[in-house]
Coordinates of C-alpha atoms in Angstrom, one line a residue:
M1 CA 93.4 108.3 26.9
V2 CA 90.9 106.5 29.2
K3 CA 91.3 102.5 28.6
K4 CA 89.2 101.1 31.0
L5 CA 86.2 102.5 33.3
T6 CA 84.9 101.3 36.5
S7 CA 81.8 102.6 38.2
M8 CA 80.4 101.5 41.9
Y9 CA 77.5 103.2 43.4
R10 CA 75.2 102.8 46.0
K11 CA 71.4 102.1 45.1
L12 CA 69.2 105.3 44.7
D13 CA 66.1 106.5 46.6
A14 CA 64.2 103.3 47.7
G15 CA 60.6 102.9 48.9
S16 CA 60.5 103.2 52.6
L17 CA 60.4 100.5 55.1
L18 CA 58.0 102.3 57.1
R19 CA 55.2 101.5 54.7
K20 CA 53.4 98.2 54.2
F21 CA 52.4 96.8 50.8
G22 CA 48.7 97.2 51.1
I23 CA 48.8 101.0 52.1
M24 CA 51.0 102.2 49.2
P25 CA 49.2 102.0 45.8
N26 CA 51.9 100.7 43.3
K27 CA 50.9 103.2 40.4
E28 CA 52.1 106.2 42.9
L29 CA 54.9 104.6 45.0
C30 CA 57.1 101.5 44.7
A31 CA 56.9 98.6 46.8
I32 CA 58.7 98.4 50.0
T33 CA 62.6 99.1 49.5
Q34 CA 62.2 99.2 45.7
L35 CA 63.1 102.3 43.9
T36 CA 60.4 105.2 43.5
P37 CA 59.8 106.6 40.2
A38 CA 62.1 109.6 41.4
G39 CA 64.9 107.4 42.3
F40 CA 65.0 105.5 38.8
L41 CA 64.9 108.7 36.9
Q42 CA 68.0 109.7 38.9
T43 CA 69.7 106.7 37.5
I44 CA 69.0 107.8 34.4
R45 CA 70.2 110.9 34.5
I46 CA 73.4 109.9 36.0
G47 CA 73.9 107.8 33.2
K48 CA 73.6 110.4 31.0
L49 CA 75.9 112.6 32.8
L50 CA 78.6 110.0 32.2
R51 CA 77.7 109.6 28.9
S52 CA 78.6 113.2 28.3
K53 CA 81.9 113.0 30.2
Y54 CA 83.0 110.2 28.4
S55 CA 81.2 110.6 25.0
S56 CA 84.6 109.6 22.9
F57 CA 85.4 106.5 25.1
L58 CA 81.7 105.3 24.8
S59 CA 81.4 106.1 21.0
N60 CA 81.9 102.3 19.7
I61 CA 80.7 100.6 23.0
R62 CA 79.2 97.1 22.0
K63 CA 77.2 95.1 25.0
Q64 CA 80.1 92.8 25.1
D65 CA 82.3 95.2 26.2
I66 CA 80.2 95.9 29.7
Y67 CA 80.6 93.9 32.6
V68 CA 77.6 94.2 35.3
R69 CA 77.6 93.0 38.6
T70 CA 74.9 94.0 41.4
T71 CA 73.8 92.7 44.6
E72 CA 70.7 90.5 45.0
R73 CA 68.3 93.2 46.1
S74 CA 65.9 94.5 43.4
R75 CA 66.6 97.9 44.1
T76 CA 70.4 97.5 43.1
V77 CA 69.3 95.8 39.8
Q78 CA 66.8 98.4 39.0
S79 CA 69.6 101.2 39.7
A80 CA 71.9 99.3 37.4
V81 CA 69.3 99.3 34.6
G82 CA 68.2 102.7 34.8
F83 CA 72.2 103.9 34.9
L84 CA 73.0 101.7 31.9
Y85 CA 69.8 103.2 30.0
G86 CA 71.0 106.7 30.4
L87 CA 74.9 105.7 29.9
L88 CA 74.4 103.8 26.7
D89 CA 71.5 105.0 25.0
E90 CA 70.5 102.4 22.1
V91 CA 73.1 99.8 23.1
E92 CA 71.5 96.5 24.4
L93 CA 72.2 95.8 27.9
P94 CA 74.7 93.2 28.9
P95 CA 73.7 90.2 31.0
F96 CA 74.0 90.9 34.7
K97 CA 75.9 89.0 37.3
V98 CA 74.3 88.9 40.7
S99 CA 76.3 88.9 43.8
A100 CA 75.2 87.4 47.2
S101 CA 77.4 89.6 49.0
T102 CA 76.8 93.5 49.5
N103 CA 80.7 93.8 49.1
F104 CA 81.1 91.6 45.9
C105 CA 82.8 89.1 47.8
S106 CA 83.4 85.8 46.0
T107 CA 85.1 82.5 46.1
K108 CA 87.0 83.2 43.0
W109 CA 89.0 85.9 44.7
T110 CA 89.3 85.0 48.3
L111 CA 89.3 80.9 48.0
I112 CA 87.3 80.7 51.2
D113 CA 83.7 78.9 51.0
K114 CA 81.1 81.3 51.2
C115 CA 83.5 84.1 51.8
F116 CA 83.5 83.1 55.4
C117 CA 85.7 85.3 57.4
K118 CA 86.0 84.9 61.4
K119 CA 88.0 87.8 61.6
R120 CA 85.3 89.9 60.1
K121 CA 82.7 89.1 62.7
V122 CA 85.1 89.7 65.8
L123 CA 85.9 93.2 64.1
Q124 CA 82.2 94.0 63.4
K125 CA 81.8 93.7 67.3
A126 CA 84.8 95.5 68.3
S127 CA 83.9 98.5 65.8
K128 CA 80.5 99.3 66.9
L129 CA 80.5 102.7 68.8
N130 CA 77.4 101.4 70.8
E131 CA 74.0 99.6 70.5
T132 CA 72.1 103.0 70.1
L133 CA 73.8 104.1 67.1
R134 CA 73.6 100.6 65.4
N135 CA 70.3 101.4 63.4
I136 CA 71.2 105.0 62.3
P137 CA 71.6 104.2 58.9
E138 CA 68.2 102.2 58.6
I139 CA 66.8 105.2 60.0
V140 CA 68.0 107.6 57.9
D141 CA 67.1 105.9 54.5
N142 CA 63.5 105.6 55.9
L143 CA 63.2 109.5 56.7
M144 CA 65.2 110.3 53.7
A145 CA 62.7 108.2 51.2
H146 CA 59.8 110.2 52.7
K147 CA 61.6 113.4 52.8
C148 CA 63.1 113.1 48.9
N149 CA 59.5 112.2 47.7
D150 CA 57.3 114.6 49.6
V151 CA 55.3 111.7 51.4
N152 CA 54.0 112.6 54.8
F153 CA 55.3 111.1 57.7
D154 CA 53.0 108.5 59.1
H155 CA 53.6 110.1 62.8
P156 CA 53.8 113.7 63.8
V157 CA 57.8 114.1 63.3
S158 CA 59.7 117.2 62.6
E159 CA 60.7 117.5 59.1
R160 CA 64.1 118.4 60.3
L161 CA 64.5 114.9 62.1
A162 CA 66.1 113.6 58.9
D163 CA 68.7 116.3 58.7
E164 CA 69.5 115.7 62.2
Y165 CA 69.9 112.0 62.0
W166 CA 72.2 112.7 58.8
T167 CA 74.4 115.1 61.0
L168 CA 74.5 112.3 63.8
L169 CA 75.4 109.7 61.1
D170 CA 78.2 111.7 60.0
D171 CA 79.4 112.5 63.7
T172 CA 79.6 108.7 64.0
G173 CA 81.5 108.3 61.0
A174 CA 84.0 110.9 62.1
A175 CA 84.3 109.1 65.1
Q176 CA 84.9 105.8 63.8
L177 CA 88.0 107.2 62.1
K178 CA 89.5 107.0 65.3
N179 CA 88.9 103.6 65.7
E180 CA 91.6 100.8 64.5
E181 CA 89.1 98.1 64.2
F182 CA 86.8 100.0 62.1
F183 CA 89.7 100.5 59.6
K184 CA 90.5 96.7 59.7
L185 CA 87.0 95.9 59.3
H186 CA 86.3 97.8 56.2
K187 CA 90.0 96.8 54.4
L188 CA 88.6 93.1 55.1
L189 CA 85.4 93.9 53.6
A190 CA 86.5 95.7 50.5
H191 CA 89.6 93.4 49.8
P192 CA 88.2 90.9 47.6
F193 CA 86.5 93.8 45.6
L194 CA 89.7 95.7 45.2
C195 CA 91.7 92.5 44.0
E196 CA 89.1 91.8 41.2
L197 CA 89.3 95.6 40.2
S198 CA 93.1 95.6 40.1
L199 CA 93.2 92.4 38.3
R200 CA 90.6 93.7 35.6
M201 CA 92.4 96.7 35.1
F202 CA 95.9 94.9 35.0
N203 CA 94.3 92.4 32.1
A204 CA 93.3 95.6 30.3
T205 CA 96.8 96.6 29.7
K206 CA 97.4 93.3 28.2
D207 CA 94.6 92.3 25.9
S208 CA 92.2 95.1 25.7
K209 CA 90.3 93.0 23.3
L210 CA 89.5 90.4 25.9
T211 CA 88.9 92.8 28.8
P212 CA 85.4 94.5 29.1
K213 CA 85.8 98.3 28.6
I214 CA 83.4 99.3 31.4
A215 CA 82.4 97.5 34.6
L216 CA 79.7 98.3 36.8
Y217 CA 79.0 97.3 40.4
S218 CA 75.9 98.7 41.8
G219 CA 75.7 98.2 45.4
H220 CA 75.0 99.9 48.9
D221 CA 76.1 102.7 51.2
L222 CA 78.1 100.3 53.1
T223 CA 79.7 98.9 50.0
I224 CA 81.2 102.6 49.1
K225 CA 81.9 103.3 52.5
S226 CA 84.0 100.1 52.9
V227 CA 86.1 100.7 49.5
L228 CA 86.7 104.4 50.3
T229 CA 87.7 103.5 53.8
A230 CA 90.3 100.7 52.5
L231 CA 91.7 103.3 50.1
G232 CA 92.1 106.2 52.9
L233 CA 89.5 108.2 51.1
F234 CA 86.6 108.0 53.6
D235 CA 85.8 111.3 55.2
G236 CA 83.4 110.1 57.9
R237 CA 80.4 111.5 55.8
W238 CA 77.9 108.9 54.9
P239 CA 77.3 108.1 51.3
S240 CA 74.1 110.0 50.0
F241 CA 71.7 108.4 47.6
A242 CA 73.1 107.9 44.3
A243 CA 76.7 108.4 45.6
R244 CA 79.2 106.8 42.8
V245 CA 82.7 106.1 42.6
V246 CA 84.5 106.1 39.4
F247 CA 87.8 104.2 38.9
E248 CA 89.4 105.2 35.3
L249 CA 92.3 103.3 33.9
Y250 CA 94.1 105.6 31.3
E251 CA 97.5 106.2 29.4
T252 CA 99.7 109.0 29.4
P253 CA 101.4 110.2 26.2
E254 CA 104.7 108.6 27.5
G255 CA 102.8 105.2 27.7
R256 CA 102.4 105.1 31.6
H257 CA 99.1 103.4 33.1
Q258 CA 97.6 105.3 35.7
V259 CA 94.5 105.5 38.1
R260 CA 92.2 108.1 38.8
I261 CA 89.4 107.8 41.1
L262 CA 86.2 110.2 41.4
Y263 CA 83.9 110.2 44.2
N264 CA 80.5 112.2 43.0
G265 CA 82.4 113.7 40.0
I266 CA 85.3 114.7 42.1
D267 CA 88.8 113.9 41.7
I268 CA 90.1 112.5 45.1
S269 CA 93.0 110.4 43.7
D270 CA 95.9 112.3 45.5
K271 CA 94.4 111.5 48.9
A272 CA 94.5 107.5 48.4
F273 CA 97.1 105.6 50.1
F274 CA 98.4 104.1 47.0
C275 CA 99.1 107.4 45.4
R276 CA 102.1 108.0 47.2
P277 CA 103.9 109.3 45.4
N278 CA 102.0 108.6 42.2
C279 CA 98.9 106.8 41.0
S280 CA 100.4 104.4 38.8
L281 CA 98.6 101.0 38.2
N282 CA 101.3 99.2 39.6
N283 CA 101.1 101.0 43.0
F284 CA 97.2 100.3 42.8
V285 CA 97.8 96.7 42.1
K286 CA 100.3 96.3 44.9
F287 CA 98.1 98.2 47.2
C288 CA 95.2 96.0 46.6
K289 CA 96.8 92.7 46.7
I290 CA 99.6 93.2 49.5
D291 CA 99.4 96.6 51.4
N292 CA 95.7 96.8 52.1
L293 CA 96.3 93.7 54.4
K294 CA 99.5 94.7 56.2
Q295 CA 97.7 95.6 59.2
F296 CA 96.7 91.8 59.7
R297 CA 100.0 90.2 61.6
S298 CA 102.1 89.8 58.2
A299 CA 99.0 88.3 56.5
K300 CA 99.9 87.5 52.7
S301 CA 96.4 86.5 51.7
Y302 CA 92.7 87.3 52.6
R303 CA 92.4 83.7 54.4
D304 CA 95.7 84.9 56.4
A305 CA 93.9 87.8 57.5
C306 CA 90.6 86.0 58.2
D307 CA 92.6 83.5 60.5
S308 CA 94.9 86.1 62.2

């Protein structure tokens, strides 16, 4: 029986950065970096898909049963609205909590002012393959925004260019998997979110009436990449438009609480670091709070890891 559902996904297809406000008619295409009509429709369809999968769980959902957090970019807020519209049908939308951090970091979980972490900056420099590859994700986003909306490119480029860059992006991701600093960086980036998620799940087993049944985090490709990497689930392939990670907390007939992770609808739980030997909630909580930071000189907290 599912007791709690947490969904994280990256924003959908957004307007290309290659176009200027004045060139683009609003009734045909969205403004720069905002969702296109096709992208917004996709969010609704994903919401409806999950509604069909969790119909019994959602049967008595009220707005106070839902927690929503998005980054401060307009496109992630728009993605959350579309997703919830499809998921909840006629249920009134709950209030949104906006996060300045793309990784949903907050002082509540880190005890660090503005989530400043010196170690993160050091690791960001060390984990870069080279300057040439730094901007590839942004280039791919722009190319795919054109391709997904059948918009002609302003310059005579091959239509295959987007596919070629996407392949290069995946090759870069595969190479990063061999980089120890890469893993440390994304463990730090994901740690505050994982602590928040695990505590919410633990609280749901103690007093389900006071804990939201659904938690939605609307973020970015880098948000998902960090979480998957920290859990040992990133395979090097860049998260596509509308990629989603769903965390299920469910209770077995024997009364044990287990965690299941689905990436774009596929159960990948057995590959997670904490699922050895099983995917119990206790293992998940221990991993999120302690084991995730083991690479940082016996750090016992996020602050310790940042100061290591």
